[in-house]
Amino acid sequence: MTTAGTAGVTGAPGAVDTHGAGGGAEVGQAVIDAFDPAWRHDPYQAYRTLREAGLFVDGPLGTSLVPGYAECAAILADPVWSHAEESALLHPDSDVELPGSFLWMEPPDHTRLRGLVSRAFTPRTIEATRPTARRVVDGLLDAALAAGEVDLIEDFAYPLPLTMICDLLGVPASEHAAVRRMSAGIARGLDPDALLSPAELAARTAAVHEFREFFGGLVEARRADPRDDLISALGQVYAEGDRLTTTELLGTLLILVVAGHETTVNLIGNGVLALMRDPGQLDALRRDPELALPAVEEMLRLDPPAQVTTRTARGEVAVAGRTFTPGEAVIVMIGSANRDPRAFTEPDRLRIDRYAGGEKVNRHLALGMGLHYCLGAPLVRLEVGEALRGIATRLSSITPLADPPPYRPNIVVRGMSELPVRVTG
């Protein structure tokens, strides 16, 4: 048996209630609200109720909800907790199988595949895309300033990471719209099947089949005729005589395209909305654009696009005084943990200098911990950092025309469907 506690959390209290909370009308309603599309614009009130109810709360699908920072961090960092069972947990009757990815694997398969991908998807490869990011940001801001009023999601947040990932992979510009369509269908389908309509389930199936066919064709083309792009590099990478199979490569591409693209779109939208709601923080960014990078970390903490993930115990394990048996599943509530007042001061407030090095602060959980720490984190930071620099240096004003804006119903990858704004230079 392994044990995980709450040690190492800055500001953690000396004594906390380690008993789970199972009932009560207020807690039951908070569980519903935390996953209710009607509360996508603000699930944080429900999260607060869940944190106050106990360290573990009875959740859907036979799981326990974990709303606190220390417990979530302990689970994410402990390899006894597996991510491989998420598909079976959320999609037990699915008629379509996503391509195999190391995201849903555990060692030794996870170690092997992540190691191979890391040889091609290097920090140097990502940094080389910075000039492209700045060019794309400037072009999108030029168009926004010419229009005066734009939908920040449609006209800025989507085109930036879509262009970046497609260029990196070597996807022709004529196919960018198709990649976006596939990505949206799969991202919606990451939510539990019980929450999806028949039309959404059918759209996921169609998107996965289209993804397999389209990217499968690109993989074969690049293996026959390599170019200077990431698909070619992934197709050629070797380590000790090993290489990625076509299925493994497709699974990797699915994560890079769907997880990377969709989460970055939502992070830009969530982050810019937070800045518009706090003009003082936006002014601080304008005065010092170098705060763009710490601001990305704070936005990941305050309003992360990936709100929840699951883990299943592979062995008997104790977390904060509770023992879990093999096969027990939990929902790690990243969005709640990142606003836990036991771990962060002023947790509901945007402070773009929180991660600027002036104080000791807990790391946020938006990009994961341990084995499944986000492989694409450097690309996310680069893209969103360049977006914030552009907004800070080129826009004299940016004002929301709807607050709260409409949100998509997605739970696993949360974000707005549109964000109308008025801009001036």
Coordinates of C-alpha atoms in Angstrom, one line a residue:
M1 CA 0.0 0.0 0.0
T2 CA 1.2 3.5 -0.7
T3 CA 0.3 6.6 1.2
A4 CA -0.1 10.2 0.0
G5 CA -0.7 13.1 2.4
T6 CA -1.1 16.9 2.3
A7 CA 2.5 17.8 3.2
G8 CA 4.3 20.4 1.1
V9 CA 1.3 22.6 0.4
T10 CA 2.1 26.3 1.1
G11 CA -0.4 27.6 3.6
A12 CA -2.0 24.1 4.3
P13 CA -3.7 24.1 7.7
G14 CA -2.4 21.9 10.5
A15 CA -5.6 19.9 10.8
V16 CA -8.3 19.1 8.2
D17 CA -11.3 16.9 8.2
T18 CA -10.3 13.8 6.3
H19 CA -13.8 12.2 6.2
G20 CA -15.7 12.1 3.0
A21 CA -19.0 13.8 2.5
G22 CA -21.8 11.7 1.1
G23 CA -25.0 13.6 1.3
G24 CA -27.0 16.7 2.2
A25 CA -29.2 18.7 -0.1
E26 CA -26.7 21.5 -0.6
V27 CA -23.9 19.2 -1.3
G28 CA -26.0 17.1 -3.7
Q29 CA -27.0 20.2 -5.6
A30 CA -23.4 21.3 -5.8
V31 CA -22.5 18.0 -7.3
I32 CA -25.2 18.6 -10.0
D33 CA -24.2 22.2 -10.5
A34 CA -20.5 21.3 -10.9
F35 CA -21.4 19.3 -14.1
D36 CA -24.5 21.2 -15.2
P37 CA -24.1 23.0 -18.6
A38 CA -26.2 25.8 -17.2
W39 CA -23.3 26.6 -14.8
R40 CA -20.5 26.4 -17.3
H41 CA -20.0 30.1 -17.0
D42 CA -19.3 29.8 -13.3
P43 CA -18.8 26.3 -11.7
Y44 CA -16.7 27.8 -9.0
Q45 CA -19.5 28.5 -6.5
A46 CA -20.4 24.8 -6.6
Y47 CA -16.7 23.9 -6.2
R48 CA -16.5 26.0 -3.1
T49 CA -19.5 24.1 -1.6
L50 CA -17.8 20.8 -2.4
R51 CA -14.5 21.8 -0.8
E52 CA -16.3 22.9 2.4
A53 CA -18.2 19.6 2.5
G54 CA -15.1 17.4 2.9
L55 CA -12.0 16.1 1.2
F56 CA -13.9 13.5 -0.7
V57 CA -17.5 13.8 -2.0
D58 CA -19.7 11.0 -3.5
G59 CA -19.7 11.7 -7.3
P60 CA -21.3 10.4 -10.5
L61 CA -20.4 7.1 -12.2
G62 CA -19.5 5.5 -8.8
T63 CA -16.6 7.9 -8.3
S64 CA -15.4 10.1 -5.4
L65 CA -15.0 13.8 -6.2
V66 CA -11.7 15.3 -5.0
P67 CA -12.1 19.1 -4.7
G68 CA -9.1 20.1 -2.6
Y69 CA -5.6 21.0 -3.8
A70 CA -3.5 18.9 -1.5
E71 CA -5.5 15.7 -2.2
C72 CA -5.6 16.3 -6.0
A73 CA -1.9 17.0 -6.1
A74 CA -1.1 13.8 -4.1
I75 CA -3.2 11.7 -6.5
L76 CA -1.8 13.2 -9.7
A77 CA 1.8 12.8 -8.5
D78 CA 1.4 9.1 -7.3
P79 CA 1.9 6.5 -10.1
V80 CA -0.3 4.1 -8.2
W81 CA -3.2 6.1 -9.7
S82 CA -3.8 5.2 -13.3
H83 CA -5.3 7.3 -16.1
A84 CA -5.6 4.3 -18.4
E85 CA -9.2 3.5 -17.3
E86 CA -10.7 6.9 -18.2
S87 CA -12.1 5.8 -21.6
A88 CA -13.9 2.8 -20.0
L89 CA -15.2 4.9 -17.2
L90 CA -16.6 7.8 -19.2
H91 CA -17.4 5.9 -22.4
P92 CA -18.4 2.4 -21.4
D93 CA -20.6 1.7 -24.4
S94 CA -18.8 3.7 -27.0
D95 CA -19.0 2.3 -30.6
V96 CA -15.8 4.1 -31.5
E97 CA -12.2 3.7 -30.2
L98 CA -9.9 6.7 -30.2
P99 CA -6.4 6.0 -31.5
G100 CA -4.1 4.7 -28.8
S101 CA -2.2 7.5 -27.0
F102 CA 0.2 7.5 -24.1
L103 CA -2.2 9.9 -22.4
W104 CA -4.3 6.9 -21.6
M105 CA -1.4 4.5 -20.9
E106 CA 0.7 3.6 -17.9
P107 CA 4.3 2.4 -17.8
P108 CA 6.0 0.6 -19.5
D109 CA 4.0 1.5 -22.6
H110 CA 3.6 5.1 -21.5
T111 CA 7.3 5.5 -20.8
R112 CA 8.2 4.0 -24.2
L113 CA 5.8 6.2 -26.3
R114 CA 6.4 9.4 -24.4
G115 CA 10.1 8.9 -24.8
L116 CA 9.8 8.4 -28.5
V117 CA 7.5 11.5 -29.0
S118 CA 9.8 13.7 -26.8
R119 CA 12.7 13.0 -29.3
A120 CA 10.8 14.8 -32.0
F121 CA 8.6 17.3 -30.0
T122 CA 11.6 19.1 -28.4
P123 CA 11.8 22.5 -26.7
R124 CA 14.0 23.7 -29.6
T125 CA 11.3 22.6 -32.1
I126 CA 8.7 24.6 -30.2
E127 CA 10.8 27.7 -29.7
A128 CA 11.4 27.8 -33.4
T129 CA 7.7 28.5 -33.9
R130 CA 7.8 31.8 -32.0
P131 CA 8.3 34.0 -35.1
T132 CA 5.2 32.3 -36.6
A133 CA 3.2 32.9 -33.5
R134 CA 4.1 36.6 -33.5
R135 CA 3.2 37.0 -37.2
V136 CA -0.1 35.3 -36.7
V137 CA -1.0 37.3 -33.6
D138 CA -0.1 40.6 -35.4
G139 CA -2.2 39.6 -38.4
L140 CA -5.2 38.7 -36.3
L141 CA -4.9 41.9 -34.3
D142 CA -4.7 43.9 -37.5
A143 CA -7.9 42.4 -38.7
A144 CA -9.6 43.0 -35.3
L145 CA -8.6 46.6 -35.2
A146 CA -9.9 47.2 -38.7
A147 CA -13.2 45.6 -37.7
G148 CA -13.6 47.3 -34.3
E149 CA -15.9 44.6 -33.0
V150 CA -15.0 40.9 -33.3
D151 CA -15.7 37.6 -31.7
L152 CA -12.5 37.0 -29.8
I153 CA -13.0 33.2 -29.9
E154 CA -13.8 32.9 -33.6
D155 CA -11.5 35.6 -34.8
F156 CA -8.5 35.3 -32.5
A157 CA -8.5 32.4 -30.0
Y158 CA -9.2 29.7 -32.6
P159 CA -7.1 30.8 -35.5
L160 CA -3.9 31.2 -33.5
P161 CA -3.4 27.7 -32.1
L162 CA -5.1 26.1 -35.2
T163 CA -2.6 27.8 -37.5
M164 CA 0.3 27.0 -35.2
I165 CA -0.4 23.3 -34.7
C166 CA -1.3 22.8 -38.4
D167 CA 1.9 24.5 -39.5
L168 CA 4.0 22.5 -37.0
L169 CA 2.5 19.2 -38.2
G170 CA 2.6 20.1 -41.9
V171 CA -1.1 20.3 -42.6
P172 CA -1.9 22.2 -45.7
A173 CA -3.7 25.6 -45.1
S174 CA -6.6 24.4 -47.3
E175 CA -7.3 21.7 -44.7
H176 CA -7.3 23.8 -41.5
A177 CA -11.1 24.1 -41.4
A178 CA -11.4 20.4 -41.6
V179 CA -9.0 19.9 -38.7
R180 CA -11.0 22.3 -36.6
R181 CA -14.2 20.5 -37.4
M182 CA -12.7 17.1 -36.4
S183 CA -11.1 18.6 -33.3
A184 CA -14.4 20.1 -32.1
G185 CA -16.3 16.9 -32.6
I186 CA -13.8 14.8 -30.7
A187 CA -13.4 17.4 -27.9
R188 CA -17.1 17.4 -27.2
G189 CA -17.0 13.6 -27.2
L190 CA -14.5 13.6 -24.4
D191 CA -17.3 14.3 -21.9
P192 CA -19.1 11.3 -20.3
D193 CA -21.3 9.5 -22.8
A194 CA -24.3 9.8 -20.4
L195 CA -24.2 13.6 -20.9
L196 CA -24.0 13.5 -24.7
S197 CA -27.0 13.6 -27.1
P198 CA -27.3 11.0 -29.9
A199 CA -26.3 13.7 -32.3
E200 CA -23.2 14.5 -30.4
L201 CA -22.3 10.8 -30.1
A202 CA -22.7 10.4 -33.9
A203 CA -20.6 13.5 -34.5
R204 CA -17.8 12.1 -32.3
T205 CA -17.9 8.8 -34.3
A206 CA -17.8 10.7 -37.6
A207 CA -15.0 13.0 -36.4
V208 CA -12.8 10.1 -35.2
H209 CA -13.2 8.2 -38.5
E210 CA -12.4 11.4 -40.4
F211 CA -9.4 12.0 -38.2
R212 CA -8.1 8.5 -38.8
E213 CA -8.5 8.8 -42.5
F214 CA -7.1 12.3 -42.9
F215 CA -4.1 12.0 -40.6
G216 CA -3.5 8.4 -41.6
G217 CA -3.1 9.6 -45.1
L218 CA -0.6 12.3 -44.1
V219 CA 1.4 9.9 -42.0
E220 CA 1.8 7.5 -44.9
A221 CA 2.6 10.4 -47.3
R222 CA 5.3 11.7 -44.9
R223 CA 6.9 8.3 -44.4
A224 CA 7.2 7.9 -48.1
D225 CA 8.3 11.5 -48.7
P226 CA 9.5 13.2 -45.5
R227 CA 9.4 17.0 -45.1
D228 CA 10.4 19.5 -42.5
D229 CA 7.4 19.0 -40.3
L230 CA 6.5 17.2 -37.0
I231 CA 4.6 14.4 -38.7
S232 CA 7.7 13.5 -40.7
A233 CA 9.9 13.8 -37.6
L234 CA 7.6 11.6 -35.5
G235 CA 7.4 9.1 -38.4
Q236 CA 11.2 8.8 -38.5
V237 CA 12.1 8.9 -34.8
Y238 CA 13.9 5.8 -33.6
A239 CA 15.3 4.8 -30.2
E240 CA 17.2 1.6 -29.6
G241 CA 15.6 0.1 -32.7
D242 CA 12.1 1.1 -31.7
R243 CA 9.7 3.4 -33.5
L244 CA 6.1 4.6 -33.3
T245 CA 3.5 2.4 -35.1
T246 CA 0.9 4.2 -37.3
T247 CA -1.7 3.7 -34.6
E248 CA 0.6 5.1 -31.9
L249 CA 1.5 8.1 -34.2
L250 CA -2.2 8.8 -34.8
G251 CA -2.9 8.7 -31.1
T252 CA -0.1 11.2 -30.5
L253 CA -1.4 13.5 -33.2
L254 CA -4.9 13.3 -31.7
I255 CA -3.5 14.6 -28.4
L256 CA -1.5 17.3 -30.0
V257 CA -4.4 18.5 -32.2
V258 CA -7.4 18.0 -29.9
A259 CA -6.0 18.5 -26.4
G260 CA -3.4 21.1 -27.4
H261 CA -5.6 23.1 -29.8
E262 CA -8.9 23.0 -28.0
T263 CA -7.4 23.8 -24.6
T264 CA -5.3 26.7 -25.9
V265 CA -8.4 28.2 -27.5
N266 CA -10.2 28.1 -24.2
L267 CA -7.3 29.3 -22.2
I268 CA -7.0 32.4 -24.4
G269 CA -10.7 33.1 -24.1
N270 CA -10.8 32.5 -20.3
G271 CA -7.7 34.5 -19.7
V272 CA -8.6 37.6 -21.8
L273 CA -12.1 37.6 -20.2
A274 CA -10.4 37.6 -16.7
L275 CA -8.2 40.6 -17.8
M276 CA -11.2 42.5 -19.1
R277 CA -13.0 42.0 -15.8
D278 CA -10.0 43.4 -13.9
P279 CA -8.7 46.5 -15.7
G280 CA -6.1 47.1 -13.1
Q281 CA -4.4 43.8 -14.1
L282 CA -4.7 44.6 -17.8
D283 CA -3.0 47.9 -17.1
A284 CA -0.3 46.2 -15.2
L285 CA 0.3 43.9 -18.2
R286 CA 0.4 46.9 -20.5
R287 CA 3.0 48.6 -18.3
D288 CA 5.2 45.5 -18.2
P289 CA 4.5 43.1 -21.1
E290 CA 7.2 40.8 -19.6
L291 CA 4.5 39.7 -17.2
A292 CA 2.9 37.9 -20.1
L293 CA 4.5 34.5 -19.1
P294 CA 3.7 34.6 -15.4
A295 CA 0.2 35.8 -16.5
V296 CA -0.2 32.6 -18.5
E297 CA 0.5 30.5 -15.3
E298 CA -2.0 32.6 -13.3
M299 CA -4.7 32.2 -16.0
L300 CA -4.1 28.4 -16.0
R301 CA -4.6 28.5 -12.2
L302 CA -7.6 30.8 -12.1
D303 CA -9.7 29.4 -14.9
P304 CA -8.2 26.3 -16.5
P305 CA -9.6 24.9 -19.7
A306 CA -9.2 21.3 -18.4
Q307 CA -11.4 21.3 -15.4
V308 CA -11.5 17.6 -14.4
T309 CA -9.6 14.4 -15.0
T310 CA -10.0 10.9 -13.7
R311 CA -7.7 8.4 -11.9
T312 CA -8.3 4.8 -10.9
A313 CA -6.4 3.1 -8.1
R314 CA -4.2 0.2 -9.3
G315 CA -3.3 -0.8 -5.7
E316 CA -4.4 -0.1 -2.2
V317 CA -3.5 3.6 -1.5
A318 CA -4.2 6.0 1.3
V319 CA -4.9 9.7 0.6
A320 CA -5.4 12.1 3.5
G321 CA -6.5 9.4 5.8
R322 CA -8.8 7.6 3.5
T323 CA -7.9 4.2 2.0
F324 CA -8.8 3.4 -1.6
T325 CA -8.9 -0.1 -2.9
P326 CA -7.8 -1.3 -6.3
G327 CA -10.4 -0.3 -9.0
E328 CA -11.8 2.7 -7.1
A329 CA -12.0 5.7 -9.3
V330 CA -11.9 9.4 -8.5
I331 CA -12.6 12.6 -10.4
V332 CA -9.7 15.0 -9.8
M333 CA -11.3 18.5 -9.8
I334 CA -8.5 20.6 -11.2
G335 CA -10.6 23.8 -11.4
S336 CA -11.6 23.5 -7.8
A337 CA -8.1 22.6 -6.5
N338 CA -6.6 25.6 -8.2
R339 CA -8.9 27.9 -6.2
D340 CA -8.5 26.1 -2.8
P341 CA -7.9 28.9 -0.2
R342 CA -5.8 26.4 1.8
A343 CA -3.2 26.4 -1.0
F344 CA -3.6 29.9 -2.6
T345 CA -4.1 33.4 -1.2
E346 CA -6.9 35.4 -2.8
P347 CA -7.7 32.3 -4.9
D348 CA -10.6 33.8 -6.8
R349 CA -8.7 36.9 -7.8
L350 CA -6.5 37.3 -10.9
R351 CA -3.0 38.4 -10.0
I352 CA -0.7 38.3 -13.0
D353 CA 2.4 38.6 -10.9
R354 CA 1.6 35.6 -8.7
Y355 CA 4.1 33.4 -10.6
A356 CA 6.6 36.2 -11.3
G357 CA 8.9 35.0 -8.5
G358 CA 8.2 37.5 -5.8
E359 CA 6.6 35.0 -3.4
K360 CA 6.5 31.3 -2.6
V361 CA 3.4 29.9 -4.3
N362 CA 2.1 26.4 -5.0
R363 CA 2.2 25.2 -8.6
H364 CA -1.2 25.0 -10.3
L365 CA -2.5 21.7 -11.5
A366 CA -3.8 22.8 -14.9
L367 CA -1.1 21.0 -16.8
G368 CA -1.0 17.9 -14.5
M369 CA 1.7 16.4 -12.4
G370 CA 3.9 13.3 -12.5
L371 CA 3.8 10.9 -15.4
H372 CA 1.0 12.6 -17.2
Y373 CA 2.4 16.2 -17.1
C374 CA 1.3 17.9 -20.3
L375 CA 3.8 17.2 -23.0
G376 CA 2.6 20.3 -25.0
A377 CA 3.0 22.7 -22.0
P378 CA 5.8 24.7 -23.7
L379 CA 3.8 25.2 -26.8
V380 CA 0.7 26.4 -24.8
R381 CA 2.9 28.9 -22.9
L382 CA 4.5 30.2 -26.1
E383 CA 1.2 30.7 -27.9
V384 CA -0.8 32.3 -25.1
G385 CA 2.2 34.3 -24.0
E386 CA 2.5 35.8 -27.5
A387 CA -1.2 36.4 -27.6
L388 CA -1.1 38.4 -24.3
R389 CA 2.0 40.4 -25.4
G390 CA 0.2 41.4 -28.6
I391 CA -3.0 42.4 -26.7
A392 CA -1.0 44.4 -24.2
T393 CA 1.2 46.2 -26.7
R394 CA -1.2 46.8 -29.5
L395 CA -4.7 47.4 -28.0
S396 CA -5.4 50.5 -26.1
S397 CA -8.8 49.1 -25.1
I398 CA -10.6 45.8 -25.2
T399 CA -14.2 45.7 -23.8
P400 CA -16.6 42.7 -23.5
L401 CA -19.9 43.1 -25.3
A402 CA -21.5 40.2 -23.3
D403 CA -20.6 39.2 -19.8
P404 CA -21.0 36.4 -19.1
P405 CA -20.7 35.2 -22.6
P406 CA -22.3 32.0 -23.8
Y407 CA -20.4 28.8 -23.0
R408 CA -20.2 25.5 -24.7
P409 CA -21.7 22.6 -22.7
N410 CA -18.3 20.8 -22.5
I411 CA -17.1 19.7 -19.0
V412 CA -13.8 18.0 -19.7
V413 CA -12.6 20.9 -21.9
R414 CA -14.4 24.0 -20.8
G415 CA -14.7 27.3 -22.7
M416 CA -16.9 29.9 -24.4
S417 CA -18.7 29.4 -27.6
E418 CA -18.2 33.1 -28.4
L419 CA -16.8 36.3 -26.8
P420 CA -17.8 39.5 -28.5
V421 CA -15.5 42.4 -27.8
R422 CA -14.8 46.0 -28.9
V423 CA -11.2 46.9 -29.5
T424 CA -9.3 50.1 -30.2
G425 CA -5.6 50.7 -31.0

